[in-house]
PDB file of C-alpha atoms in Angstrom:
ATOM      1  CA  MET A   1     -66.626  27.721 -64.631  1.00  0.00           C
ATOM      2  CA  ALA A   2     -66.978  31.208 -65.033  1.00  0.00           C
ATOM      3  CA  GLU A   3     -65.195  30.841 -68.628  1.00  0.00           C
ATOM      4  CA  ARG A   4     -67.706  28.075 -69.639  1.00  0.00           C
ATOM      5  CA  LYS A   5     -70.859  30.432 -68.568  1.00  0.00           C
ATOM      6  CA  SER A   6     -69.386  33.237 -70.513  1.00  0.00           C
ATOM      7  CA  VAL A   7     -69.146  31.065 -73.897  1.00  0.00           C
ATOM      8  CA  SER A   8     -72.892  29.818 -73.302  1.00  0.00           C
ATOM      9  CA  PHE A   9     -74.220  33.360 -72.868  1.00  0.00           C
ATOM     10  CA  LEU A  10     -72.334  34.666 -75.852  1.00  0.00           C
ATOM     11  CA  LEU A  11     -73.749  31.586 -77.958  1.00  0.00           C
ATOM     12  CA  ILE A  12     -77.333  32.281 -76.759  1.00  0.00           C
ATOM     13  CA  VAL A  13     -76.863  36.031 -77.708  1.00  0.00           C
ATOM     14  CA  VAL A  14     -75.667  35.032 -81.335  1.00  0.00           C
ATOM     15  CA  CYS A  15     -78.665  32.776 -81.729  1.00  0.00           C
ATOM     16  CA  LEU A  16     -81.036  35.372 -80.543  1.00  0.00           C
ATOM     17  CA  LEU A  17     -79.457  37.868 -83.025  1.00  0.00           C
ATOM     18  CA  ALA A  18     -79.416  35.242 -85.808  1.00  0.00           C
ATOM     19  CA  ALA A  19     -83.361  34.530 -85.068  1.00  0.00           C
ATOM     20  CA  GLY A  20     -84.137  38.164 -85.154  1.00  0.00           C
ATOM     21  CA  VAL A  21     -82.357  38.728 -88.323  1.00  0.00           C
ATOM     22  CA  VAL A  22     -84.346  35.963 -89.837  1.00  0.00           C
ATOM     23  CA  LEU A  23     -87.809  37.343 -88.570  1.00  0.00           C
ATOM     24  CA  ILE A  24     -86.818  40.976 -90.320  1.00  0.00           C
ATOM     25  CA  ILE A  25     -86.335  39.295 -93.407  1.00  0.00           C
ATOM     26  CA  GLN A  26     -89.749  37.293 -93.207  1.00  0.00           C
ATOM     27  CA  VAL A  27     -91.355  40.184 -92.271  1.00  0.00           C
ATOM     28  CA  ASN A  28     -90.071  42.396 -95.017  1.00  0.00           C
ATOM     29  CA  SER A  29     -90.722  39.962 -97.494  1.00  0.00           C
ATOM     30  CA  LEU A  30     -94.459  39.464 -96.400  1.00  0.00           C
ATOM     31  CA  ASN A  31     -94.865  43.233 -96.769  1.00  0.00           C
ATOM     32  CA  ARG A  32     -93.456  43.104-100.452  1.00  0.00           C
ATOM     33  CA  GLU A  33     -96.133  40.511-101.045  1.00  0.00           C
ATOM     34  CA  VAL A  34     -98.990  42.239 -99.330  1.00  0.00           C
ATOM     35  CA  GLN A  35     -97.900  45.684-101.357  1.00  0.00           C
ATOM     36  CA  ALA A  36     -97.492  43.419-104.735  1.00  0.00           C
ATOM     37  CA  SER A  37    -101.075  42.138-104.375  1.00  0.00           C
ATOM     38  CA  PRO A  38    -103.754  44.831-105.035  1.00  0.00           C
ATOM     39  CA  ALA A  39    -106.381  44.545-102.339  1.00  0.00           C
ATOM     40  CA  GLN A  40    -109.678  43.105-103.821  1.00  0.00           C
ATOM     41  CA  PRO A  41    -112.967  44.703-103.283  1.00  0.00           C
ATOM     42  CA  PRO A  42    -115.151  43.356-100.725  1.00  0.00           C
ATOM     43  CA  GLY A  43    -117.212  40.413-101.489  1.00  0.00           C
ATOM     44  CA  THR A  44    -115.389  39.956-104.859  1.00  0.00           C
ATOM     45  CA  ALA A  45    -114.837  36.149-104.212  1.00  0.00           C
ATOM     46  CA  GLY A  46    -118.140  35.561-103.073  1.00  0.00           C
ATOM     47  CA  ILE A  47    -120.190  37.315-105.974  1.00  0.00           C
ATOM     48  CA  ILE A  48    -117.913  35.456-108.175  1.00  0.00           C
ATOM     49  CA  ALA A  49    -118.526  32.156-106.739  1.00  0.00           C
ATOM     50  CA  ALA A  50    -122.289  33.139-106.535  1.00  0.00           C
ATOM     51  CA  ALA A  51    -122.157  33.853-110.149  1.00  0.00           C
ATOM     52  CA  ARG A  52    -120.136  30.732-111.176  1.00  0.00           C
ATOM     53  CA  LYS A  53    -123.418  28.778-110.066  1.00  0.00           C
ATOM     54  CA  GLY A  54    -125.842  30.952-111.616  1.00  0.00           C
ATOM     55  CA  ASP A  55    -127.282  31.390-107.966  1.00  0.00           C
ATOM     56  CA  ALA A  56    -129.765  34.496-108.504  1.00  0.00           C
ATOM     57  CA  ARG A  57    -130.811  34.651-104.895  1.00  0.00           C
ATOM     58  CA  GLU A  58    -127.068  34.508-103.613  1.00  0.00           C
ATOM     59  CA  LEU A  59    -126.500  37.203-106.133  1.00  0.00           C
ATOM     60  CA  GLU A  60    -129.221  39.392-104.888  1.00  0.00           C
ATOM     61  CA  ARG A  61    -127.609  39.186-101.235  1.00  0.00           C
ATOM     62  CA  PHE A  62    -124.150  40.222-102.496  1.00  0.00           C
ATOM     63  CA  VAL A  63    -125.804  43.105-104.543  1.00  0.00           C
ATOM     64  CA  SER A  64    -127.556  44.359-101.550  1.00  0.00           C
ATOM     65  CA  SER A  65    -124.328  44.283 -99.472  1.00  0.00           C
ATOM     66  CA  LYS A  66    -122.791  46.421-102.388  1.00  0.00           C
ATOM     67  CA  ALA A  67    -120.458  44.132-103.753  1.00  0.00           C
ATOM     68  CA  ASP A  68    -118.908  45.157-106.949  1.00  0.00           C
ATOM     69  CA  VAL A  69    -120.764  43.699-109.695  1.00  0.00           C
ATOM     70  CA  ASN A  70    -118.042  44.421-112.351  1.00  0.00           C
ATOM     71  CA  ALA A  71    -114.987  43.419-110.606  1.00  0.00           C
ATOM     72  CA  ALA A  72    -112.853  41.329-112.668  1.00  0.00           C
ATOM     73  CA  ILE A  73    -111.948  37.966-111.044  1.00  0.00           C
ATOM     74  CA  PRO A  74    -108.590  38.094-109.219  1.00  0.00           C
ATOM     75  CA  ASP A  75    -105.932  36.204-110.768  1.00  0.00           C
ATOM     76  CA  SER A  76    -105.449  34.122-107.652  1.00  0.00           C
ATOM     77  CA  LEU A  77    -108.974  32.570-107.871  1.00  0.00           C
ATOM     78  CA  ALA A  78    -108.935  32.263-111.839  1.00  0.00           C
ATOM     79  CA  GLN A  79    -108.786  29.070-113.519  1.00  0.00           C
ATOM     80  CA  PRO A  80    -107.318  28.951-117.205  1.00  0.00           C
ATOM     81  CA  GLY A  81    -109.086  30.943-119.701  1.00  0.00           C
ATOM     82  CA  GLU A  82    -110.896  33.042-116.840  1.00  0.00           C
ATOM     83  CA  SER A  83    -108.251  35.831-116.623  1.00  0.00           C
ATOM     84  CA  GLY A  84    -110.459  39.115-116.342  1.00  0.00           C
ATOM     85  CA  MET A  85    -113.795  37.634-116.400  1.00  0.00           C
ATOM     86  CA  THR A  86    -116.634  39.599-114.534  1.00  0.00           C
ATOM     87  CA  PRO A  87    -119.666  38.216-112.385  1.00  0.00           C
ATOM     88  CA  LEU A  88    -121.824  38.783-115.594  1.00  0.00           C
ATOM     89  CA  MET A  89    -119.402  36.558-117.907  1.00  0.00           C
ATOM     90  CA  PHE A  90    -119.784  33.679-115.268  1.00  0.00           C
ATOM     91  CA  ALA A  91    -123.591  33.806-114.941  1.00  0.00           C
ATOM     92  CA  ALA A  92    -123.921  33.917-118.662  1.00  0.00           C
ATOM     93  CA  LEU A  93    -121.362  31.082-118.675  1.00  0.00           C
ATOM     94  CA  SER A  94    -123.530  29.127-116.152  1.00  0.00           C
ATOM     95  CA  GLY A  95    -126.505  28.979-118.238  1.00  0.00           C
ATOM     96  CA  LYS A  96    -128.935  30.653-115.842  1.00  0.00           C
ATOM     97  CA  ALA A  97    -130.883  33.652-117.188  1.00  0.00           C
ATOM     98  CA  ASP A  98    -132.262  34.776-113.948  1.00  0.00           C
ATOM     99  CA  ALA A  99    -128.781  35.352-112.794  1.00  0.00           C
ATOM    100  CA  VAL A 100    -127.751  37.409-115.826  1.00  0.00           C
ATOM    101  CA  GLU A 101    -130.759  39.475-115.149  1.00  0.00           C
ATOM    102  CA  VAL A 102    -129.982  39.971-111.310  1.00  0.00           C
ATOM    103  CA  LEU A 103    -126.631  41.598-112.580  1.00  0.00           C
ATOM    104  CA  LEU A 104    -128.125  43.508-115.571  1.00  0.00           C
ATOM    105  CA  LYS A 105    -130.462  45.209-113.076  1.00  0.00           C
ATOM    106  CA  ALA A 106    -127.894  45.921-110.644  1.00  0.00           C
ATOM    107  CA  GLY A 107    -125.550  47.790-113.275  1.00  0.00           C
ATOM    108  CA  ALA A 108    -123.239  44.963-114.640  1.00  0.00           C
ATOM    109  CA  LYS A 109    -121.565  46.445-117.774  1.00  0.00           C
ATOM    110  CA  VAL A 110    -123.096  44.409-120.883  1.00  0.00           C
ATOM    111  CA  ASP A 111    -119.956  44.902-122.843  1.00  0.00           C
ATOM    112  CA  ALA A 112    -117.097  44.191-120.428  1.00  0.00           C
ATOM    113  CA  ARG A 113    -114.368  42.203-121.908  1.00  0.00           C
ATOM    114  CA  ALA A 114    -112.121  39.135-120.334  1.00  0.00           C
ATOM    115  CA  LYS A 115    -108.511  39.105-121.307  1.00  0.00           C
ATOM    116  CA  ASP A 116    -109.151  37.160-124.155  1.00  0.00           C
ATOM    117  CA  GLY A 117    -111.683  39.720-125.492  1.00  0.00           C
ATOM    118  CA  ARG A 118    -114.972  37.571-125.006  1.00  0.00           C
ATOM    119  CA  ASN A 119    -118.078  39.705-123.399  1.00  0.00           C
ATOM    120  CA  ALA A 120    -120.905  38.094-121.831  1.00  0.00           C
ATOM    121  CA  LEU A 121    -123.115  37.850-124.869  1.00  0.00           C
ATOM    122  CA  MET A 122    -120.238  35.222-126.155  1.00  0.00           C
ATOM    123  CA  TYR A 123    -120.603  33.134-123.098  1.00  0.00           C
ATOM    124  CA  ALA A 124    -124.499  33.280-123.325  1.00  0.00           C
ATOM    125  CA  ALA A 125    -124.331  32.174-127.267  1.00  0.00           C
ATOM    126  CA  GLY A 126    -121.838  29.406-126.620  1.00  0.00           C
ATOM    127  CA  TRP A 127    -122.980  27.999-123.289  1.00  0.00           C
ATOM    128  CA  SER A 128    -126.266  29.400-122.024  1.00  0.00           C
ATOM    129  CA  ASP A 129    -129.939  29.341-123.263  1.00  0.00           C
ATOM    130  CA  ALA A 130    -131.803  31.718-125.420  1.00  0.00           C
ATOM    131  CA  ALA A 131    -133.334  33.657-122.739  1.00  0.00           C
ATOM    132  CA  ALA A 132    -129.851  34.755-121.312  1.00  0.00           C
ATOM    133  CA  VAL A 133    -128.962  35.768-125.068  1.00  0.00           C
ATOM    134  CA  ARG A 134    -132.030  37.899-125.297  1.00  0.00           C
ATOM    135  CA  SER A 135    -131.662  39.598-121.829  1.00  0.00           C
ATOM    136  CA  LEU A 136    -128.153  40.525-123.054  1.00  0.00           C
ATOM    137  CA  ILE A 137    -129.183  41.855-126.498  1.00  0.00           C
ATOM    138  CA  ASP A 138    -132.172  43.596-124.817  1.00  0.00           C
ATOM    139  CA  ALA A 139    -129.520  45.192-122.680  1.00  0.00           C
ATOM    140  CA  GLY A 140    -127.479  46.531-125.403  1.00  0.00           C
ATOM    141  CA  ALA A 141    -124.655  44.021-125.786  1.00  0.00           C
ATOM    142  CA  ARG A 142    -122.694  44.099-128.948  1.00  0.00           C
ATOM    143  CA  LEU A 143    -124.026  41.643-131.436  1.00  0.00           C
ATOM    144  CA  ASP A 144    -120.655  41.348-133.312  1.00  0.00           C
ATOM    145  CA  ALA A 145    -118.182  41.825-130.829  1.00  0.00           C
ATOM    146  CA  ARG A 146    -115.033  40.112-131.503  1.00  0.00           C
ATOM    147  CA  SER A 147    -112.802  38.001-129.115  1.00  0.00           C
ATOM    148  CA  GLU A 148    -109.049  37.990-129.729  1.00  0.00           C
ATOM    149  CA  ASP A 149    -109.346  34.965-132.052  1.00  0.00           C
ATOM    150  CA  GLN A 150    -112.225  36.807-133.811  1.00  0.00           C
ATOM    151  CA  TRP A 151    -114.909  34.610-133.045  1.00  0.00           C
ATOM    152  CA  THR A 152    -118.370  36.243-132.823  1.00  0.00           C
ATOM    153  CA  PRO A 153    -121.447  35.584-130.573  1.00  0.00           C
ATOM    154  CA  LEU A 154    -123.121  34.170-133.806  1.00  0.00           C
ATOM    155  CA  MET A 155    -120.074  31.778-134.566  1.00  0.00           C
ATOM    156  CA  LEU A 156    -120.258  30.444-130.891  1.00  0.00           C
ATOM    157  CA  ALA A 157    -123.966  29.842-131.133  1.00  0.00           C
ATOM    158  CA  ALA A 158    -123.372  27.960-134.539  1.00  0.00           C
ATOM    159  CA  SER A 159    -120.492  26.123-133.396  1.00  0.00           C
ATOM    160  CA  ARG A 160    -121.716  25.011-129.751  1.00  0.00           C
ATOM    161  CA  GLY A 161    -124.864  26.812-128.645  1.00  0.00           C
ATOM    162  CA  THR A 162    -128.386  26.181-129.022  1.00  0.00           C
ATOM    163  CA  ILE A 163    -130.579  26.491-131.993  1.00  0.00           C
ATOM    164  CA  GLU A 164    -132.629  29.097-130.374  1.00  0.00           C
ATOM    165  CA  SER A 165    -129.701  30.848-129.304  1.00  0.00           C
ATOM    166  CA  LEU A 166    -128.667  31.230-132.785  1.00  0.00           C
ATOM    167  CA  ASP A 167    -132.247  32.141-133.835  1.00  0.00           C
ATOM    168  CA  ALA A 168    -132.091  35.327-131.283  1.00  0.00           C
ATOM    169  CA  LEU A 169    -128.790  36.573-132.780  1.00  0.00           C
ATOM    170  CA  ILE A 170    -130.226  36.064-136.325  1.00  0.00           C
ATOM    171  CA  ALA A 171    -133.607  37.854-135.353  1.00  0.00           C
ATOM    172  CA  ALA A 172    -131.396  40.601-134.048  1.00  0.00           C
ATOM    173  CA  GLY A 173    -129.159  41.192-137.071  1.00  0.00           C
ATOM    174  CA  ALA A 174    -126.154  39.545-136.159  1.00  0.00           C
ATOM    175  CA  ASN A 175    -123.307  39.564-139.297  1.00  0.00           C
ATOM    176  CA  MET A 176    -123.190  36.159-140.840  1.00  0.00           C
ATOM    177  CA  GLU A 177    -120.266  37.172-142.990  1.00  0.00           C
ATOM    178  CA  TYR A 178    -117.686  37.761-140.374  1.00  0.00           C
ATOM    179  CA  LYS A 179    -114.389  35.187-140.209  1.00  0.00           C
ATOM    180  CA  ASN A 180    -112.634  34.195-137.234  1.00  0.00           C
ATOM    181  CA  ARG A 181    -108.852  33.641-137.024  1.00  0.00           C
ATOM    182  CA  TRP A 182    -109.264  30.757-139.000  1.00  0.00           C
ATOM    183  CA  GLY A 183    -111.135  32.069-141.655  1.00  0.00           C
ATOM    184  CA  GLN A 184    -114.316  30.299-140.362  1.00  0.00           C
ATOM    185  CA  THR A 185    -118.023  31.835-140.904  1.00  0.00           C
ATOM    186  CA  ALA A 186    -120.909  30.594-138.544  1.00  0.00           C
ATOM    187  CA  LEU A 187    -122.078  28.568-141.550  1.00  0.00           C
ATOM    188  CA  ILE A 188    -118.702  26.510-141.558  1.00  0.00           C
ATOM    189  CA  GLY A 189    -118.813  26.366-137.987  1.00  0.00           C
ATOM    190  CA  ALA A 190    -122.359  24.852-138.305  1.00  0.00           C
ATOM    191  CA  ALA A 191    -121.067  22.388-140.816  1.00  0.00           C
ATOM    192  CA  LEU A 192    -118.069  21.204-138.773  1.00  0.00           C
ATOM    193  CA  VAL A 193    -120.546  20.057-136.008  1.00  0.00           C
ATOM    194  CA  ALA A 194    -122.987  18.447-138.505  1.00  0.00           C
ATOM    195  CA  ASP A 195    -126.176  20.582-137.046  1.00  0.00           C
ATOM    196  CA  VAL A 196    -128.100  20.724-140.330  1.00  0.00           C
ATOM    197  CA  GLU A 197    -131.159  22.898-138.593  1.00  0.00           C
ATOM    198  CA  LYS A 198    -128.432  25.405-137.810  1.00  0.00           C
ATOM    199  CA  VAL A 199    -127.143  25.417-141.546  1.00  0.00           C
ATOM    200  CA  LYS A 200    -130.527  25.802-142.906  1.00  0.00           C
ATOM    201  CA  ARG A 201    -130.935  29.074-140.617  1.00  0.00           C
ATOM    202  CA  LEU A 202    -127.696  30.374-141.608  1.00  0.00           C
ATOM    203  CA  LEU A 203    -128.258  29.617-145.663  1.00  0.00           C
ATOM    204  CA  ARG A 204    -130.608  32.401-145.401  1.00  0.00           C
ATOM    205  CA  GLY A 205    -127.999  35.142-145.008  1.00  0.00           C
ATOM    206  CA  SER A 206    -124.424  33.538-145.157  1.00  0.00           C
ATOM    207  CA  PRO A 207    -122.287  33.468-148.039  1.00  0.00           C
ATOM    208  CA  LEU A 208    -122.562  30.171-149.379  1.00  0.00           C
ATOM    209  CA  ASN A 209    -119.024  29.489-150.731  1.00  0.00           C
ATOM    210  CA  ALA A 210    -117.121  31.500-148.560  1.00  0.00           C
ATOM    211  CA  THR A 211    -113.594  29.731-147.619  1.00  0.00           C
ATOM    212  CA  ASP A 212    -111.716  29.594-144.570  1.00  0.00           C
ATOM    213  CA  ALA A 213    -108.003  29.848-144.335  1.00  0.00           C
ATOM    214  CA  GLY A 214    -107.173  26.437-145.843  1.00  0.00           C
ATOM    215  CA  GLY A 215    -109.623  27.126-148.688  1.00  0.00           C
ATOM    216  CA  LEU A 216    -112.512  24.957-147.212  1.00  0.00           C
ATOM    217  CA  THR A 217    -116.109  25.708-148.139  1.00  0.00           C
ATOM    218  CA  ALA A 218    -118.990  24.476-145.772  1.00  0.00           C
ATOM    219  CA  LEU A 219    -119.509  22.097-148.407  1.00  0.00           C
ATOM    220  CA  ASN A 220    -115.932  20.819-148.441  1.00  0.00           C
ATOM    221  CA  VAL A 221    -116.131  20.541-144.705  1.00  0.00           C
ATOM    222  CA  ALA A 222    -119.278  18.595-144.506  1.00  0.00           C
ATOM    223  CA  CYS A 223    -118.115  16.157-147.392  1.00  0.00           C
ATOM    224  CA  GLY A 224    -115.300  15.260-145.043  1.00  0.00           C
ATOM    225  CA  GLY A 225    -117.591  14.336-141.985  1.00  0.00           C
ATOM    226  CA  SER A 226    -119.317  11.163-140.962  1.00  0.00           C
ATOM    227  CA  GLU A 227    -122.727  10.145-141.952  1.00  0.00           C
ATOM    228  CA  GLU A 228    -124.253  12.721-139.818  1.00  0.00           C
ATOM    229  CA  SER A 229    -122.983  15.264-142.511  1.00  0.00           C
ATOM    230  CA  ASP A 230    -125.224  13.809-144.828  1.00  0.00           C
ATOM    231  CA  PRO A 231    -128.439  16.021-144.247  1.00  0.00           C
ATOM    232  CA  VAL A 232    -125.897  19.274-144.200  1.00  0.00           C
ATOM    233  CA  VAL A 233    -124.507  18.232-147.421  1.00  0.00           C
ATOM    234  CA  ALA A 234    -127.841  17.762-148.984  1.00  0.00           C
ATOM    235  CA  ALA A 235    -128.810  20.952-147.734  1.00  0.00           C
ATOM    236  CA  LEU A 236    -125.694  22.857-148.934  1.00  0.00           C
ATOM    237  CA  LEU A 237    -126.052  21.451-152.365  1.00  0.00           C
ATOM    238  CA  GLU A 238    -129.876  22.203-152.628  1.00  0.00           C
ATOM    239  CA  ALA A 239    -129.187  25.693-151.825  1.00  0.00           C
ATOM    240  CA  GLY A 240    -126.646  25.746-154.634  1.00  0.00           C
ATOM    241  CA  ALA A 241    -123.146  25.129-153.072  1.00  0.00           C
ATOM    242  CA  ASP A 242    -120.516  25.020-155.727  1.00  0.00           C
ATOM    243  CA  PRO A 243    -118.913  21.302-155.853  1.00  0.00           C
ATOM    244  CA  ARG A 244    -116.204  22.580-157.957  1.00  0.00           C
ATOM    245  CA  ILE A 245    -114.366  24.630-155.378  1.00  0.00           C
ATOM    246  CA  ALA A 246    -110.919  23.089-153.935  1.00  0.00           C
ATOM    247  CA  ASP A 247    -109.048  23.618-150.797  1.00  0.00           C
ATOM    248  CA  SER A 248    -105.653  24.950-150.907  1.00  0.00           C
ATOM    249  CA  ASP A 249    -104.429  21.375-151.373  1.00  0.00           C
ATOM    250  CA  GLY A 250    -106.449  20.897-154.253  1.00  0.00           C
ATOM    251  CA  VAL A 251    -108.843  18.659-152.661  1.00  0.00           C
ATOM    252  CA  THR A 252    -112.643  18.919-153.888  1.00  0.00           C
ATOM    253  CA  PRO A 253    -115.684  18.013-152.121  1.00  0.00           C
ATOM    254  CA  LEU A 254    -115.746  14.918-154.256  1.00  0.00           C
ATOM    255  CA  MET A 255    -112.445  13.713-153.035  1.00  0.00           C
ATOM    256  CA  ARG A 256    -113.363  14.369-149.480  1.00  0.00           C
ATOM    257  CA  ALA A 257    -116.541  12.074-149.935  1.00  0.00           C
ATOM    258  CA  ALA A 258    -114.889   9.476-151.788  1.00  0.00           C
ATOM    259  CA  ASP A 259    -111.990   9.227-149.090  1.00  0.00           C
ATOM    260  CA  ARG A 260    -115.092   8.805-146.652  1.00  0.00           C
ATOM    261  CA  GLY A 261    -116.356   5.927-148.473  1.00  0.00           C
ATOM    262  CA  ASN A 262    -119.811   7.335-148.668  1.00  0.00           C
ATOM    263  CA  SER A 263    -121.125   6.443-152.187  1.00  0.00           C
ATOM    264  CA  ALA A 264    -124.632   8.100-151.594  1.00  0.00           C
ATOM    265  CA  ARG A 265    -122.771  11.194-151.019  1.00  0.00           C
ATOM    266  CA  VAL A 266    -120.596  10.923-153.933  1.00  0.00           C
ATOM    267  CA  ALA A 267    -123.464  10.513-156.302  1.00  0.00           C
ATOM    268  CA  ALA A 268    -125.254  13.775-154.758  1.00  0.00           C
ATOM    269  CA  ILE A 269    -122.180  15.665-155.443  1.00  0.00           C
ATOM    270  CA  ILE A 270    -121.707  14.054-159.090  1.00  0.00           C
ATOM    271  CA  LYS A 271    -125.406  14.973-159.609  1.00  0.00           C
ATOM    272  CA  ALA A 272    -124.688  18.691-158.409  1.00  0.00           C
ATOM    273  CA  GLY A 273    -122.070  18.843-161.282  1.00  0.00           C
ATOM    274  CA  ALA A 274    -118.567  18.202-159.690  1.00  0.00           C
ATOM    275  CA  PRO A 275    -115.909  17.472-162.114  1.00  0.00           C
ATOM    276  CA  LEU A 276    -114.758  13.998-162.166  1.00  0.00           C
ATOM    277  CA  ASP A 277    -111.478  14.458-163.521  1.00  0.00           C
ATOM    278  CA  ALA A 278    -110.194  17.108-161.289  1.00  0.00           C
ATOM    279  CA  LYS A 279    -107.003  16.306-159.399  1.00  0.00           C
ATOM    280  CA  ASP A 280    -105.410  17.767-156.036  1.00  0.00           C
ATOM    281  CA  ASN A 281    -101.838  19.096-155.769  1.00  0.00           C
ATOM    282  CA  SER A 282    -100.327  15.789-155.259  1.00  0.00           C
ATOM    283  CA  GLY A 283    -101.963  14.535-158.716  1.00  0.00           C
ATOM    284  CA  ARG A 284    -104.706  12.310-157.045  1.00  0.00           C
ATOM    285  CA  SER A 285    -108.249  12.401-158.463  1.00  0.00           C
ATOM    286  CA  ALA A 286    -111.365  11.309-156.478  1.00  0.00           C
ATOM    287  CA  LEU A 287    -111.145   7.739-158.075  1.00  0.00           C
ATOM    288  CA  ASP A 288    -107.580   7.494-156.467  1.00  0.00           C
ATOM    289  CA  TRP A 289    -108.876   8.597-153.297  1.00  0.00           C
ATOM    290  CA  ALA A 290    -111.553   5.969-153.204  1.00  0.00           C
ATOM    291  CA  MET A 291    -109.248   3.058-154.156  1.00  0.00           C
ATOM    292  CA  ALA A 292    -106.844   4.403-151.812  1.00  0.00           C
ATOM    293  CA  ARG A 293    -109.074   3.060-148.937  1.00  0.00           C
ATOM    294  CA  ASP A 294    -108.601  -0.631-150.156  1.00  0.00           C
ATOM    295  CA  ASP A 295    -111.803  -1.719-148.931  1.00  0.00           C
ATOM    296  CA  ASP A 296    -115.209  -2.349-149.873  1.00  0.00           C
ATOM    297  CA  ALA A 297    -116.558   1.059-149.272  1.00  0.00           C
ATOM    298  CA  GLY A 298    -113.720   2.171-151.547  1.00  0.00           C
ATOM    299  CA  GLU A 299    -114.683  -0.362-154.105  1.00  0.00           C
ATOM    300  CA  ALA A 300    -118.253   0.776-154.007  1.00  0.00           C
ATOM    301  CA  VAL A 301    -117.244   4.567-154.759  1.00  0.00           C
ATOM    302  CA  ALA A 302    -114.825   3.792-157.245  1.00  0.00           C
ATOM    303  CA  ARG A 303    -117.755   1.916-159.192  1.00  0.00           C
ATOM    304  CA  THR A 304    -119.856   4.829-158.619  1.00  0.00           C
ATOM    305  CA  LEU A 305    -117.324   7.067-159.977  1.00  0.00           C
ATOM    306  CA  ARG A 306    -116.661   4.745-163.155  1.00  0.00           C
ATOM    307  CA  GLU A 307    -120.194   4.658-163.797  1.00  0.00           C
ATOM    308  CA  ALA A 308    -120.665   8.293-164.026  1.00  0.00           C
ATOM    309  CA  MET A 309    -117.485   8.652-166.207  1.00  0.00           C
TER     310      MET A 309
END
């Protein structure tokens, strides 16, 4: 009997020792995690949340409580693409100019950069309104700041922002000649989204026949677009865009228009002086491109081309 009690007592001691070892390991692991994660400034999560919503009143409350207006979002809270973003960037992205103003008045750094190199003006140009863009320009934001992919605020406004934001950047003197990582100018970006009003604004100072990394001009891009691109093609031709420039595959604007089956576009490009006998790197002419469609639209384009020969 005494022997069984001794064995039971020994088992209890062993179990307690094992539990103690496990507890020590867990505590040490927790300490390492705490040491590895830098403490975030008081109010950071709250001010980021308020900036995301563009809530000017809530931002004023955080500013009054001395929250850091320049604190970057903690990685634990960041969604894809948000790494390094500050409250000012989130406010600009929200599209709320009053929220941007609150942070600027509180001393937010106007040219702070996120991990991808974007500043607040880039977010405002692409996703906000002209009031936010003007506020940031007035606060001294760099007009021609470049992201990692070499986008500028003007390019973002041309590709996805409002016409008013584009106007504000042009009026402030934004450079129209810069190219992004893919060699696209702001004009090419506007042609890609078939926005004729933006194209017309940019025609006042952009290099008309600039080419991207694939040799595409704004005209070549527009000629490959849907019917929504017809006004863009017309505006570019009226401004003197060269219809003879082929891309790196030898494809001309006329070939792209023929491939789209757009007879009116083909006729306009021919009238502007496009060469009918040009061939791409595979030896195909505009007529070949039209016939390859094997449909009524292709036949109509082929007739237009033959009549012009």
